[in-house]
Amino acid sequence: MSDEAEPGKAYNPETEGAEMRFADKMSYGDYLGLTQILNAQAPLSDASDELLFIIQHQTSELWMKLMLHELNAARDAIADDHMPQAMKLLARVSRIMEQLNSAWDVLRTMTPSDYTQFRDALGMSSGFQSLQYRLIEYALGNRNTAMIRPHEHDAQSVALLNAELARPSLYQVVLAFARRQGLDVPDDAIAVPASAPHLEVPAIMTLWQKVYRDPSAHWALYEVGEKLVDLEDYFRRWRFNHVTTVERVIGFKRGTGGTGGVSYLKRMLEVELFPELWHVRTAL
């Protein structure tokens, strides 16, 4: 009779070959660096909800790290005309944004009273200072160079931001692909990496009208266009969830980083990353 079949006797996975001793082998915790990760939370107050606040933001930063990894790979794939790979990568970025959106549902369980117990401990720290979030915005084309200033105390962060600004944005890479497909793209839209947020260009609107009026003739562009819309859709939801969560928790108080709080976040709702792809729907 096997061990697991004996009444009253605990099952031992070792009987089926499971490794149970890791003194000289890499374990699950070793591979994932769990000791470092699980000891990276250092609340500065006695408030119970501060741990929730820290973990929510730390896990969001981990998802953003993966998002940057996939966005960089997607840009490389599009630049090399490897569109099936790019479609998979962009779809994954949208799913990552879905995870980031779900995180707000957990944070919204924190009440205003809960937050006030540790808010003073945050000092001037604020999410708008997130380096990875800024890199994501720059990669997607919202290149507001004024937002380098919160990182000027850290030369390495400034170098990363400037390196991103020296690269074509995701949208520029897509437009360069459109030109290789024989469509008219203005030189100044792709000649040099963007140094400011993208604004609607009539010639680019004409390009997308051509694509959307005959998808079968321009399938690769039609597909990547929809992937960009999908990504921005999730990104807009993330911003909206951010606004409503902040309003629910602090009302219209100023943000810890000195911004207007809700008023600042509402302005961000007006940002369009790929304006022609949204406005083309009206023109069809």
mmCIF file of N, CA and C in Angstrom, residues 1-2 6 8 11 14-15 44 87 99 109 117 123 125 127 135 137 148 153 162 216 240 254 269 272:
data_model
loop_
_atom_site.group_PDB
_atom_site.id
_atom_site.type_symbol
_atom_site.label_atom_id
_atom_site.label_comp_id
_atom_site.label_asym_id
_atom_site.label_seq_id
_atom_site.Cartn_x
_atom_site.Cartn_y
_atom_site.Cartn_z
ATOM 1 N N MET A 1 0.853 -1.198 0.000
ATOM 2 C CA MET A 1 0.000 0.000 0.000
ATOM 3 C C MET A 1 0.883 1.240 0.000
ATOM 4 N N SER A 2 0.581 2.244 -0.863
ATOM 5 C CA SER A 2 1.383 3.456 -0.916
ATOM 6 C C SER A 2 1.122 4.309 0.310
ATOM 7 N N GLU A 6 -2.561 5.102 2.944
ATOM 8 C CA GLU A 6 -2.709 4.619 4.303
ATOM 9 C C GLU A 6 -3.546 5.589 5.126
ATOM 10 N N GLY A 8 -4.937 7.945 7.796
ATOM 11 C CA GLY A 8 -4.345 8.660 8.926
ATOM 12 C C GLY A 8 -2.900 9.053 8.747
ATOM 13 N N TYR A 11 0.469 12.553 3.523
ATOM 14 C CA TYR A 11 1.108 12.292 2.229
ATOM 15 C C TYR A 11 2.485 12.914 2.189
ATOM 16 N N GLU A 14 7.825 13.218 -1.332
ATOM 17 C CA GLU A 14 9.121 12.606 -1.632
ATOM 18 C C GLU A 14 8.968 11.192 -2.169
ATOM 19 N N THR A 15 7.863 10.541 -1.801
ATOM 20 C CA THR A 15 7.645 9.164 -2.278
ATOM 21 C C THR A 15 7.411 9.111 -3.784
ATOM 22 N N LEU A 44 6.414 53.165 7.493
ATOM 23 C CA LEU A 44 6.980 54.221 8.341
ATOM 24 C C LEU A 44 6.040 54.632 9.457
ATOM 25 N N MET A 87 2.525 41.862 -32.706
ATOM 26 C CA MET A 87 1.123 41.775 -32.291
ATOM 27 C C MET A 87 1.001 41.032 -30.962
ATOM 28 N N GLN A 99 -3.960 44.186 -15.593
ATOM 29 C CA GLN A 99 -3.527 43.869 -14.231
ATOM 30 C C GLN A 99 -3.349 45.147 -13.414
ATOM 31 N N THR A 109 -10.280 49.646 -1.313
ATOM 32 C CA THR A 109 -10.830 49.167 -0.040
ATOM 33 C C THR A 109 -10.306 49.989 1.134
ATOM 34 N N GLN A 117 -4.062 58.010 8.446
ATOM 35 C CA GLN A 117 -3.232 57.507 9.536
ATOM 36 C C GLN A 117 -1.754 57.424 9.158
ATOM 37 N N GLY A 123 5.755 62.015 3.145
ATOM 38 C CA GLY A 123 6.534 63.200 2.804
ATOM 39 C C GLY A 123 6.095 63.763 1.462
ATOM 40 N N SER A 125 6.802 62.226 -1.418
ATOM 41 C CA SER A 125 6.793 61.148 -2.406
ATOM 42 C C SER A 125 5.414 61.043 -3.044
ATOM 43 N N GLY A 127 3.238 59.215 -6.754
ATOM 44 C CA GLY A 127 3.305 58.346 -7.916
ATOM 45 C C GLY A 127 3.736 59.051 -9.185
ATOM 46 N N LEU A 135 8.959 56.551 -18.206
ATOM 47 C CA LEU A 135 9.546 55.855 -19.353
ATOM 48 C C LEU A 135 8.463 55.249 -20.248
ATOM 49 N N GLU A 137 5.356 56.409 -20.558
ATOM 50 C CA GLU A 137 4.732 57.520 -21.284
ATOM 51 C C GLU A 137 5.611 57.993 -22.439
ATOM 52 N N ILE A 148 11.180 65.464 -16.644
ATOM 53 C CA ILE A 148 12.512 64.966 -16.253
ATOM 54 C C ILE A 148 12.936 65.583 -14.924
ATOM 55 N N HIS A 153 17.845 64.765 -9.467
ATOM 56 C CA HIS A 153 18.748 64.420 -8.362
ATOM 57 C C HIS A 153 19.443 63.084 -8.600
ATOM 58 N N ASN A 162 16.678 60.292 -21.003
ATOM 59 C CA ASN A 162 17.259 60.863 -22.219
ATOM 60 C C ASN A 162 17.507 59.791 -23.278
ATOM 61 N N SER A 216 -8.449 44.855 -45.678
ATOM 62 C CA SER A 216 -7.832 43.683 -46.305
ATOM 63 C C SER A 216 -6.610 44.054 -47.140
ATOM 64 N N PHE A 240 -8.291 56.819 -15.495
ATOM 65 C CA PHE A 240 -9.607 57.091 -14.898
ATOM 66 C C PHE A 240 -9.716 56.438 -13.518
ATOM 67 N N ARG A 254 -4.573 68.520 -2.086
ATOM 68 C CA ARG A 254 -3.392 68.481 -2.946
ATOM 69 C C ARG A 254 -2.690 67.148 -2.785
ATOM 70 N N LEU A 269 -6.367 62.864 -18.156
ATOM 71 C CA LEU A 269 -7.394 62.128 -18.896
ATOM 72 C C LEU A 269 -7.564 62.672 -20.313
ATOM 73 N N GLU A 272 -4.167 62.315 -25.456
ATOM 74 C CA GLU A 272 -4.381 61.288 -26.479
ATOM 75 C C GLU A 272 -3.020 60.869 -27.029
#
